[in-house]
Short mmCIF file of C-alpha atoms in Angstrom, two decimals:
data_model
loop_
_atom_site.label_atom_id
_atom_site.label_comp_id
_atom_site.label_asym_id
_atom_site.label_seq_id
_atom_site.Cartn_x
_atom_site.Cartn_y
_atom_site.Cartn_z
CA UNK A 14 11.02 5.69 -14.54
CA UNK A 15 12.24 2.12 -15.09
CA UNK A 16 9.85 0.58 -17.95
CA UNK A 17 11.15 -2.62 -16.46
CA UNK A 18 8.85 -1.40 -13.28
CA UNK A 19 5.52 0.38 -15.28
CA UNK A 20 3.06 -1.54 -14.23
CA UNK A 21 1.35 -2.26 -17.93
CA UNK A 22 -2.83 -2.16 -16.83
CA UNK A 23 -4.05 1.42 -16.63
CA UNK A 24 -5.19 1.23 -13.45
CA UNK A 25 -1.67 0.62 -11.30
CA UNK A 26 -0.33 3.21 -13.86
CA UNK A 27 -3.18 5.82 -12.26
CA UNK A 28 -2.52 4.21 -8.85
CA UNK A 29 1.23 4.46 -9.07
CA UNK A 30 0.98 8.71 -10.28
CA UNK A 31 -1.10 8.90 -7.19
CA UNK A 32 1.17 6.91 -4.60
CA UNK A 33 3.99 9.01 -6.10
CA UNK A 34 2.15 12.59 -5.87
CA UNK A 35 0.87 11.87 -2.40
CA UNK A 36 4.59 10.31 -1.26
CA UNK A 37 5.80 13.76 -2.92
CA UNK A 38 3.66 15.50 -0.80
CA UNK A 39 3.00 13.69 2.42
CA UNK A 40 7.17 13.47 1.70
CA UNK A 41 6.95 17.12 1.67
CA UNK A 42 4.65 17.61 5.15
CA UNK A 43 6.80 14.80 7.56
CA UNK A 44 9.70 17.38 6.23
CA UNK A 45 8.31 20.50 7.19
CA UNK A 46 6.35 18.85 10.69
CA UNK A 47 9.55 17.47 12.12
CA UNK A 48 11.72 19.95 11.75
CA UNK A 49 9.01 22.58 12.81
CA UNK A 50 9.02 20.55 16.16
CA UNK A 51 12.27 20.50 16.58
CA UNK A 52 12.74 24.10 16.48
CA UNK A 53 9.97 24.20 18.77
CA UNK A 54 11.97 21.16 21.76
CA UNK A 55 14.66 23.23 20.91
CA UNK A 56 12.04 26.23 21.89
CA UNK A 57 11.11 24.38 25.17
CA UNK A 58 14.90 23.34 26.07
CA UNK A 59 15.73 27.78 25.93
CA UNK A 60 12.87 28.36 27.78
CA UNK A 61 13.63 25.95 30.81
CA UNK A 62 17.20 27.01 31.02
CA UNK A 63 16.41 30.89 30.98
CA UNK A 64 13.60 30.63 33.86
CA UNK A 65 16.85 28.71 35.77
CA UNK A 66 18.75 30.78 35.50
CA UNK A 67 17.22 34.17 36.55
CA UNK A 68 15.02 32.26 39.04
CA UNK A 69 18.97 31.61 40.98
CA UNK A 70 20.33 34.88 39.48
CA UNK A 71 17.42 36.30 42.37
CA UNK A 72 18.38 34.31 45.25
CA UNK A 73 22.00 36.01 45.02
CA UNK A 74 22.60 39.60 46.42
CA UNK A 75 26.36 41.55 45.39
CA UNK A 76 28.15 43.03 48.82
CA UNK A 77 29.12 46.99 48.24
CA UNK A 78 32.51 45.09 48.11
CA UNK A 79 31.56 43.24 44.52
CA UNK A 80 31.23 39.84 46.52
CA UNK A 81 28.23 37.62 46.42
CA UNK A 82 26.34 36.60 48.72
CA UNK A 83 24.44 33.62 47.90
CA UNK A 84 20.07 33.42 49.85
CA UNK A 85 19.69 29.75 50.32
CA UNK A 86 16.18 29.66 50.39
CA UNK A 87 13.91 26.83 51.23
CA UNK A 88 13.70 23.51 49.49
CA UNK A 89 16.42 25.13 46.74
CA UNK A 90 17.10 21.59 45.65
CA UNK A 91 15.85 21.72 41.87
CA UNK A 92 17.14 25.50 41.56
CA UNK A 93 19.93 23.57 42.29
CA UNK A 94 20.14 20.97 39.90
CA UNK A 95 22.97 21.81 37.32
CA UNK A 96 23.36 25.75 37.79
CA UNK A 97 26.77 26.77 38.53
CA UNK A 98 27.14 30.08 40.13
CA UNK A 99 30.24 31.99 39.60
CA UNK A 100 32.19 35.46 40.34
CA UNK A 101 34.56 36.23 37.88
CA UNK A 102 35.23 32.49 36.72
CA UNK A 103 35.60 30.95 40.71
CA UNK A 104 33.66 28.93 41.04
CA UNK A 105 30.56 30.22 44.25
CA UNK A 106 28.10 27.26 44.04
CA UNK A 107 28.14 24.38 42.04
CA UNK A 108 25.60 21.81 41.71
CA UNK A 109 26.32 18.11 43.34
CA UNK A 110 26.51 16.24 40.56
CA UNK A 111 26.74 17.15 36.85
CA UNK A 112 28.69 14.83 33.78
CA UNK A 113 32.72 15.08 33.12
CA UNK A 114 33.39 17.56 31.18
CA UNK A 115 30.62 19.71 31.21
CA UNK A 116 31.73 21.69 34.85
CA UNK A 117 34.45 23.09 32.27
CA UNK A 118 32.55 23.94 29.69
CA UNK A 119 30.14 25.72 32.32
CA UNK A 120 33.95 27.84 33.63
CA UNK A 121 34.46 28.54 29.57
CA UNK A 122 30.65 31.28 29.97
CA UNK A 123 31.84 32.48 33.04
CA UNK A 124 32.10 35.87 32.57
CA UNK A 125 29.65 36.62 29.59
CA UNK A 126 26.95 38.09 28.63
CA UNK A 127 24.04 36.26 27.68
CA UNK A 128 24.96 33.10 25.34
CA UNK A 129 23.63 29.81 24.87
CA UNK A 130 25.49 26.97 24.40
CA UNK A 131 26.42 23.08 23.14
CA UNK A 132 28.13 20.00 24.44
CA UNK A 133 28.12 16.96 22.60
CA UNK A 134 29.63 13.45 24.48
CA UNK A 135 27.97 10.33 25.92
CA UNK A 136 24.98 12.84 26.69
CA UNK A 137 24.10 16.25 24.89
CA UNK A 138 23.37 19.71 26.98
CA UNK A 139 22.69 22.32 26.33
CA UNK A 140 24.31 25.39 28.83
CA UNK A 141 23.33 28.88 29.44
CA UNK A 142 24.74 32.52 31.15
CA UNK A 143 22.77 34.59 31.95
CA UNK A 144 25.56 37.71 33.44
CA UNK A 145 24.39 39.22 37.50
CA UNK A 146 25.31 42.82 37.25
CA UNK A 147 25.89 45.24 40.46
CA UNK A 148 24.50 48.41 41.40
CA UNK A 149 25.33 50.94 38.92
CA UNK A 150 26.68 53.77 40.75
CA UNK A 151 25.44 57.29 39.69
CA UNK A 152 27.08 57.91 36.31
CA UNK A 153 28.18 54.73 35.91
CA UNK A 154 27.65 51.20 33.93
CA UNK A 155 25.91 48.66 35.89
CA UNK A 156 29.01 45.88 35.65
CA UNK A 157 29.20 41.94 35.85
CA UNK A 158 29.93 41.12 39.50
CA UNK A 159 29.04 37.38 38.39
CA UNK A 160 27.22 34.53 35.95
CA UNK A 161 24.50 32.20 36.57
CA UNK A 162 25.58 29.35 33.93
CA UNK A 163 22.18 27.32 33.85
CA UNK A 164 21.90 23.57 31.73
CA UNK A 165 19.80 21.23 30.98
CA UNK A 166 19.95 17.59 28.35
CA UNK A 167 18.37 17.92 25.31
CA UNK A 168 18.11 14.07 25.36
CA UNK A 169 14.60 14.01 26.65
CA UNK A 170 14.43 16.40 23.89
CA UNK A 171 15.73 14.22 21.46
CA UNK A 172 13.92 11.22 21.80
CA UNK A 173 11.13 13.20 21.61
CA UNK A 174 11.57 14.29 17.95
CA UNK A 175 13.41 10.71 17.36
CA UNK A 176 9.70 9.53 18.41
CA UNK A 177 7.85 11.56 16.94
CA UNK A 178 9.80 11.23 13.22
CA UNK A 179 9.78 7.51 13.57
CA UNK A 180 5.67 7.98 13.64
CA UNK A 181 5.33 10.64 11.34
CA UNK A 182 7.53 7.68 9.79
CA UNK A 183 5.23 4.63 10.07
CA UNK A 184 2.22 6.93 9.40
CA UNK A 185 3.33 8.13 6.49
CA UNK A 186 4.23 4.72 5.66
CA UNK A 187 0.65 3.42 6.31
CA UNK A 188 -1.04 6.47 4.42
CA UNK A 189 -0.14 5.65 1.57
CA UNK A 190 0.12 1.79 1.58
CA UNK A 191 -4.30 3.43 1.73
CA UNK A 192 -4.33 5.66 -0.68
CA UNK A 193 -2.80 3.59 -3.12
CA UNK A 194 -5.20 0.79 -2.28
CA UNK A 195 -8.38 2.90 -1.86
CA UNK A 196 -6.47 3.85 -5.63
CA UNK A 197 -6.92 1.19 -7.23
CA UNK A 198 -10.12 0.44 -6.33
CA UNK A 199 -11.33 3.06 -7.12
CA UNK A 200 -9.51 3.20 -10.40
CA UNK A 201 -10.74 -0.13 -11.00
CA UNK A 202 -14.61 0.67 -10.63
CA UNK A 203 -14.20 3.64 -12.35
CA UNK A 204 -13.57 1.50 -15.33
CA UNK A 205 -15.77 -0.82 -15.13
CA UNK A 206 -17.15 0.98 -18.34
CA UNK A 207 -14.48 0.37 -20.54
CA UNK A 208 -13.55 -3.03 -19.49
CA UNK A 209 -17.34 -3.24 -20.90
CA UNK A 210 -16.71 -1.73 -23.79
CA UNK A 211 -13.66 -4.46 -24.20
CA UNK A 212 -15.58 -7.51 -23.61
CA UNK A 213 -18.35 -6.01 -26.19
CA UNK A 214 -16.22 -5.39 -28.52
CA UNK A 215 -14.21 -9.16 -28.56
CA UNK A 216 -18.29 -10.32 -28.33
CA UNK A 217 -19.00 -8.54 -31.16
CA UNK A 218 -15.86 -9.46 -33.21
CA UNK A 219 -16.47 -12.84 -32.48
CA UNK A 220 -19.45 -13.01 -34.22
CA UNK A 221 -19.66 -10.54 -36.46
CA UNK A 222 -22.59 -8.71 -34.76
CA UNK A 223 -23.66 -4.53 -36.58
CA UNK A 224 -23.99 -3.86 -33.27
CA UNK A 225 -22.68 -0.33 -31.78
CA UNK A 226 -21.41 1.23 -28.37
CA UNK A 227 -24.02 4.22 -28.05
CA UNK A 228 -23.35 7.24 -26.16
CA UNK A 229 -26.35 6.24 -23.25
CA UNK A 230 -25.72 6.11 -19.77
CA UNK A 231 -22.07 6.83 -20.32
CA UNK A 232 -20.30 9.56 -18.49
CA UNK A 233 -19.39 12.04 -20.41
CA UNK A 234 -15.94 10.64 -21.92
CA UNK A 235 -17.52 7.01 -22.48
CA UNK A 236 -19.59 8.76 -25.09
CA UNK A 237 -17.25 11.10 -27.20
CA UNK A 238 -14.77 7.74 -27.02
CA UNK A 239 -18.16 5.71 -28.26
CA UNK A 240 -19.28 8.08 -30.00
CA UNK A 241 -15.65 8.28 -32.11
CA UNK A 242 -16.13 4.15 -31.57
CA UNK A 243 -18.92 4.11 -33.78
CA UNK A 244 -18.27 6.43 -36.38
CA UNK A 245 -15.36 4.98 -36.98
CA UNK A 246 -16.51 1.68 -37.18
CA UNK A 247 -19.66 2.61 -39.50
CA UNK A 248 -16.73 4.03 -41.56
CA UNK A 249 -14.96 0.49 -41.55
CA UNK A 250 -18.57 -1.56 -42.03
CA UNK A 251 -19.30 1.58 -44.98
CA UNK A 252 -15.86 0.60 -46.53
CA UNK A 253 -16.27 -2.83 -46.10
CA UNK A 254 -19.68 -3.11 -47.63
CA UNK A 255 -17.77 -1.21 -51.02
CA UNK A 256 -15.00 -3.65 -50.96
CA UNK A 257 -17.18 -6.64 -51.05
CA UNK A 258 -19.51 -4.95 -53.69
CA UNK A 259 -16.22 -3.89 -55.59
CA UNK A 260 -15.12 -7.67 -55.30
CA UNK A 261 -18.74 -8.91 -56.62
CA UNK A 262 -18.14 -6.94 -59.51
CA UNK A 263 -14.78 -7.47 -60.62
CA UNK A 264 -15.06 -10.88 -59.89
CA UNK A 265 -18.32 -10.26 -62.85
CA UNK A 266 -15.85 -8.75 -64.91
CA UNK A 267 -12.85 -10.46 -64.97
CA UNK A 268 -15.75 -13.57 -65.36
CA UNK A 269 -16.91 -12.39 -68.85
CA UNK A 270 -13.37 -12.06 -70.74
CA UNK A 271 -12.11 -15.54 -68.85
CA UNK A 272 -15.25 -17.40 -70.13
CA UNK A 273 -14.52 -15.91 -73.22
CA UNK A 274 -11.09 -16.87 -73.82
CA UNK A 275 -12.26 -20.76 -72.17
CA UNK A 276 -14.56 -20.77 -74.79
CA UNK A 277 -13.11 -19.85 -77.82
CA UNK A 278 -9.92 -22.17 -76.80
CA UNK A 279 -11.93 -24.38 -76.72
CA UNK A 280 -13.27 -24.30 -79.73
CA UNK A 281 -9.86 -23.64 -81.57
CA UNK A 282 -8.75 -26.91 -80.54
CA UNK A 283 -11.98 -28.88 -81.34
CA UNK A 284 -11.65 -29.89 -84.14
CA UNK A 285 -9.16 -28.17 -87.47
CA UNK A 286 -9.72 -24.39 -87.57
CA UNK A 287 -8.82 -22.61 -91.25
CA UNK A 288 -6.17 -20.47 -91.07
CA UNK A 289 -9.09 -17.25 -91.18
CA UNK A 290 -10.38 -18.67 -87.86
CA UNK A 291 -7.46 -19.10 -86.17
CA UNK A 292 -6.58 -15.59 -86.23
CA UNK A 293 -10.09 -14.26 -85.55
CA UNK A 294 -9.91 -16.53 -82.59
CA UNK A 295 -6.57 -15.44 -81.46
CA UNK A 296 -7.41 -11.63 -82.13
CA UNK A 297 -10.78 -12.41 -79.52
CA UNK A 298 -8.62 -13.83 -76.95
CA UNK A 299 -6.48 -10.88 -77.00
CA UNK A 300 -8.48 -8.80 -76.43
CA UNK A 301 -9.51 -10.68 -73.57
CA UNK A 302 -6.97 -11.04 -72.00
CA UNK A 303 -5.93 -7.44 -72.64
CA UNK A 304 -9.49 -5.75 -71.07
CA UNK A 305 -8.18 -8.59 -67.91
CA UNK A 306 -5.17 -7.12 -67.94
CA UNK A 307 -6.51 -3.52 -67.77
CA UNK A 308 -8.56 -3.69 -64.91
CA UNK A 309 -5.74 -6.33 -62.74
CA UNK A 310 -3.83 -2.84 -63.65
CA UNK A 311 -5.98 -0.19 -62.49
CA UNK A 312 -6.70 -2.09 -59.19
CA UNK A 313 -2.54 -2.69 -58.86
CA UNK A 314 -2.01 0.92 -59.22
CA UNK A 315 -5.08 1.31 -57.00
CA UNK A 316 -3.78 -0.45 -54.25
CA UNK A 317 0.00 0.71 -54.49
CA UNK A 318 -1.14 4.74 -54.97
CA UNK A 319 -3.57 4.31 -51.29
CA UNK A 320 -0.95 2.11 -49.60
CA UNK A 321 2.55 4.70 -50.48
CA UNK A 322 3.66 6.53 -48.24
CA UNK A 323 4.39 9.56 -49.98
CA UNK A 324 2.02 9.91 -53.53
CA UNK A 325 5.15 11.04 -55.71
CA UNK A 326 5.26 14.22 -58.07
CA UNK A 327 5.26 14.90 -61.66
CA UNK A 328 5.10 17.80 -64.59
CA UNK A 329 1.47 17.83 -65.62
CA UNK A 330 2.45 18.81 -68.83
CA UNK A 331 4.69 15.99 -69.71
CA UNK A 332 1.93 13.99 -68.50
CA UNK A 333 -0.92 15.51 -71.16
CA UNK A 334 1.72 15.64 -74.55
CA UNK A 335 2.86 12.28 -73.65
CA UNK A 336 -1.17 10.73 -73.85
CA UNK A 337 -2.37 13.09 -76.39
CA UNK A 338 0.58 11.91 -78.55
CA UNK A 339 0.00 8.31 -77.22
CA UNK A 340 -4.01 8.99 -78.37
CA UNK A 341 -3.05 9.91 -81.92
CA UNK A 342 -0.39 7.43 -82.69
CA UNK A 343 -3.39 4.33 -81.18
CA UNK A 344 -6.65 5.76 -82.60
CA UNK A 345 -5.63 8.22 -85.89
CA UNK A 346 -8.73 8.60 -87.45
CA UNK A 347 -10.57 9.56 -83.41
CA UNK A 348 -10.71 13.58 -82.87
CA UNK A 349 -7.58 14.92 -81.52
CA UNK A 350 -6.63 16.38 -77.44
CA UNK A 351 -5.78 19.17 -77.11
CA UNK A 352 -3.40 20.15 -73.79
CA UNK A 353 -4.19 24.26 -73.19
CA UNK A 354 -3.21 25.70 -69.64
CA UNK A 355 -6.27 27.75 -67.71
CA UNK A 356 -5.99 31.20 -67.02
CA UNK A 357 -4.41 30.69 -63.24
CA UNK A 358 -1.37 28.99 -65.72
CA UNK A 359 0.02 31.75 -68.43
CA UNK A 360 1.64 30.76 -71.26
CA UNK A 361 1.35 26.50 -70.24
CA UNK A 362 4.67 26.62 -68.27
CA UNK A 363 5.68 23.17 -67.88
CA UNK A 364 6.56 23.82 -64.31
CA UNK A 365 2.67 22.79 -62.97
CA UNK A 366 3.85 20.04 -60.64
CA UNK A 367 0.95 17.58 -59.69
CA UNK A 368 1.47 15.23 -56.02
CA UNK A 369 1.12 12.15 -57.93
CA UNK A 370 3.46 10.08 -59.67
CA UNK A 371 3.60 10.15 -63.87
CA UNK A 372 1.76 6.28 -63.84
CA UNK A 373 -1.02 7.52 -61.46
CA UNK A 374 -1.79 10.56 -63.19
CA UNK A 375 -1.90 8.58 -66.65
CA UNK A 376 -4.28 5.63 -65.09
CA UNK A 377 -6.13 8.76 -63.50
CA UNK A 378 -6.52 10.43 -66.74
CA UNK A 379 -6.93 7.34 -69.39
CA UNK A 380 -10.20 6.70 -69.05
CA UNK A 381 -11.57 9.78 -68.84
CA UNK A 382 -9.66 9.85 -72.34
CA UNK A 383 -11.13 6.79 -73.75
CA UNK A 384 -14.64 7.45 -72.75
CA UNK A 385 -13.75 11.45 -74.29
CA UNK A 386 -12.42 10.41 -77.43
CA UNK A 387 -15.44 7.66 -77.81
CA UNK A 388 -17.85 10.34 -77.91
CA UNK A 389 -16.60 13.28 -78.61
CA UNK A 390 -17.96 15.32 -82.45
CA UNK A 391 -14.63 16.61 -83.12
CA UNK A 392 -12.27 17.69 -79.97
CA UNK A 393 -11.02 16.44 -76.44
CA UNK A 394 -9.33 19.07 -74.36
CA UNK A 395 -7.30 18.46 -71.60
CA UNK A 396 -7.29 22.04 -69.50
CA UNK A 397 -5.17 23.00 -65.94
CA UNK A 398 -5.66 25.42 -63.95
CA UNK A 399 -3.08 25.81 -60.65
CA UNK A 400 -3.82 26.88 -58.28
CA UNK A 401 -2.03 27.27 -54.18
CA UNK A 402 -2.31 23.43 -53.04
CA UNK A 403 -4.56 22.45 -55.49
CA UNK A 404 -4.31 21.63 -59.27
CA UNK A 405 -7.14 21.25 -61.38
CA UNK A 406 -7.84 19.53 -65.01
CA UNK A 407 -11.13 19.57 -67.00
CA UNK A 408 -11.06 16.90 -69.68
CA UNK A 409 -13.52 18.16 -72.03
CA UNK A 410 -15.15 16.77 -75.39
CA UNK A 411 -18.05 18.41 -77.37
CA UNK A 412 -20.06 15.01 -77.87
CA UNK A 413 -23.56 14.22 -75.99
CA UNK A 414 -22.78 14.37 -72.35
CA UNK A 415 -23.55 11.90 -70.19
CA UNK A 416 -27.17 11.11 -70.00
CA UNK A 417 -29.65 13.07 -67.20
CA UNK A 418 -30.33 8.93 -65.74
CA UNK A 419 -26.96 7.64 -65.63
CA UNK A 420 -25.51 11.20 -64.14
CA UNK A 421 -25.81 9.17 -60.37
CA UNK A 422 -24.03 5.88 -61.50
CA UNK A 423 -21.70 7.42 -63.66
CA UNK A 424 -18.55 6.32 -61.17
CA UNK A 425 -20.47 3.13 -60.05
CA UNK A 426 -18.52 -0.06 -60.74
CA UNK A 427 -19.71 -2.14 -63.37
CA UNK A 428 -21.44 0.07 -65.03
CA UNK A 429 -22.22 2.05 -68.56
CA UNK A 430 -23.99 4.60 -70.23
CA UNK A 431 -24.63 2.95 -73.57
CA UNK A 432 -23.48 -1.29 -73.53
CA UNK A 433 -24.54 -1.20 -76.71
CA UNK A 434 -21.91 1.23 -78.23
CA UNK A 435 -20.23 -2.50 -78.94
CA UNK A 436 -16.39 -1.37 -76.94
CA UNK A 437 -14.97 -4.15 -74.81
CA UNK A 438 -14.82 -0.94 -72.01
CA UNK A 439 -15.23 -3.32 -68.91
CA UNK A 440 -17.28 -0.79 -66.78
CA UNK A 441 -14.83 -0.02 -64.19
CA UNK A 442 -12.10 2.35 -65.56
CA UNK A 443 -14.25 5.68 -64.29
CA UNK A 444 -15.08 4.24 -60.64
CA UNK A 445 -10.96 3.15 -60.35
CA UNK A 446 -10.00 6.67 -61.93
CA UNK A 447 -12.07 8.49 -58.88
CA UNK A 448 -10.70 5.69 -56.99
CA UNK A 449 -7.36 5.99 -56.89
CA UNK A 450 -7.86 9.81 -57.50
CA UNK A 451 -9.23 10.90 -54.04
CA UNK A 452 -6.09 7.58 -52.43
CA UNK A 453 -3.96 9.69 -53.89
CA UNK A 454 -6.12 13.37 -51.88
CA UNK A 455 -8.13 14.62 -54.92
CA UNK A 456 -11.51 13.48 -56.67
CA UNK A 457 -13.15 13.49 -59.85
CA UNK A 458 -16.46 14.85 -60.39
CA UNK A 459 -18.56 15.98 -63.12
CA UNK A 460 -19.46 19.33 -64.77
CA UNK A 461 -23.00 18.19 -65.97
CA UNK A 462 -23.52 22.78 -66.52
CA UNK A 463 -20.95 22.58 -68.59
CA UNK A 464 -21.31 21.35 -72.93
CA UNK A 465 -20.13 17.86 -73.60
CA UNK A 466 -18.98 15.59 -71.00
CA UNK A 467 -16.75 17.99 -68.79
CA UNK A 468 -15.02 15.65 -65.68
CA UNK A 469 -13.49 18.49 -62.83
CA UNK A 470 -10.20 16.53 -62.01
CA UNK A 471 -8.33 18.10 -58.31
CA UNK A 472 -5.21 16.27 -57.09
CA UNK A 473 -2.59 17.93 -55.06
CA UNK A 474 0.27 20.37 -55.73
CA UNK A 475 3.78 18.69 -56.29
#
């Protein structure tokens, strides 16, 4: 159906579908009815012809010499109407009046056995030939001595058929109009709960209300729909609360280095400073700017991963060895990072791929390696386990581990296990790393049973 003629409302579409379905069935029934009526009328016309011909034939006697003698019963006008009696091809008796050309058509039927024929002209006629047989001699087959041809006009029958056709079409149109109106009315009443839910959603969105639809008192289909909408609203509310909480925490974390930069800048410009004081102040400003850049880069990576259509692909061991080399160059006094393959990845083959880009993989693993480097005693290990559709990375260190009272809040933004340890982190690394992993279809968890600190990173296989 042309989309320009498709109703815009669900009520209109349902009514149109019901109308189309009913129109199909009513059209089929109307056609079948009129065909059956036409056949029935033709059958009645044939019965009239046969009966009239047999009645006239009963008044005809065949003499031994083969001549026909017509007995004239009283009140035989009804029999004579539209009836011819032929002896061979000669007319013995014919109706007083007959349409032009009808007698010629009747003459063509003379001498035939039982047969029907139709004529077309100013009027439609149907003819029937009935044989009149001579008495059979012993041992001989009866011979046809004459023919009775009866005729009847089909105009009354066709008029009846046409009237029935027009009446059935008018009835079908009236029925379809009634069905369409009733369907729209019924669908409108059936969709009232949906309209009510839509109005509720409009009011709630305008007022920011925390109400929910609820399934009580609703039809089964709408109850399931309302439950799904409530679950979606709950998830959206949870996401909104999480985003608001994170925005507040990030605002706080960004405010600290920004205030430090502003204070150092004001201190530098307040009065002349020595070269050593200037260098110290500039290092402080650079450190605060680096902290802010780290926070912003992590946030941008998380947003890009969450909105990306494809997560990308990278080789785990290339990323791991690059991070290990970077750690050794930046922190030569820190424990080295060892890259190893797990039991399911024999030989440390570099063909193991993960379903995230190299940039995202680095930003997921870098906060974990930074934590491990700070608290490790002698070693930090990156281990890879490959399985069907998933890659598991273990980041382990031999340090004191995560305090038991901090495990619950380990991945909360802005939280640090030991604020007094002296490093300038914002407490966002683990939280953003987990958000990045989850946005890519994976996760990060702490293996509390392992010695030291052991983080389990699951990522999709590339």
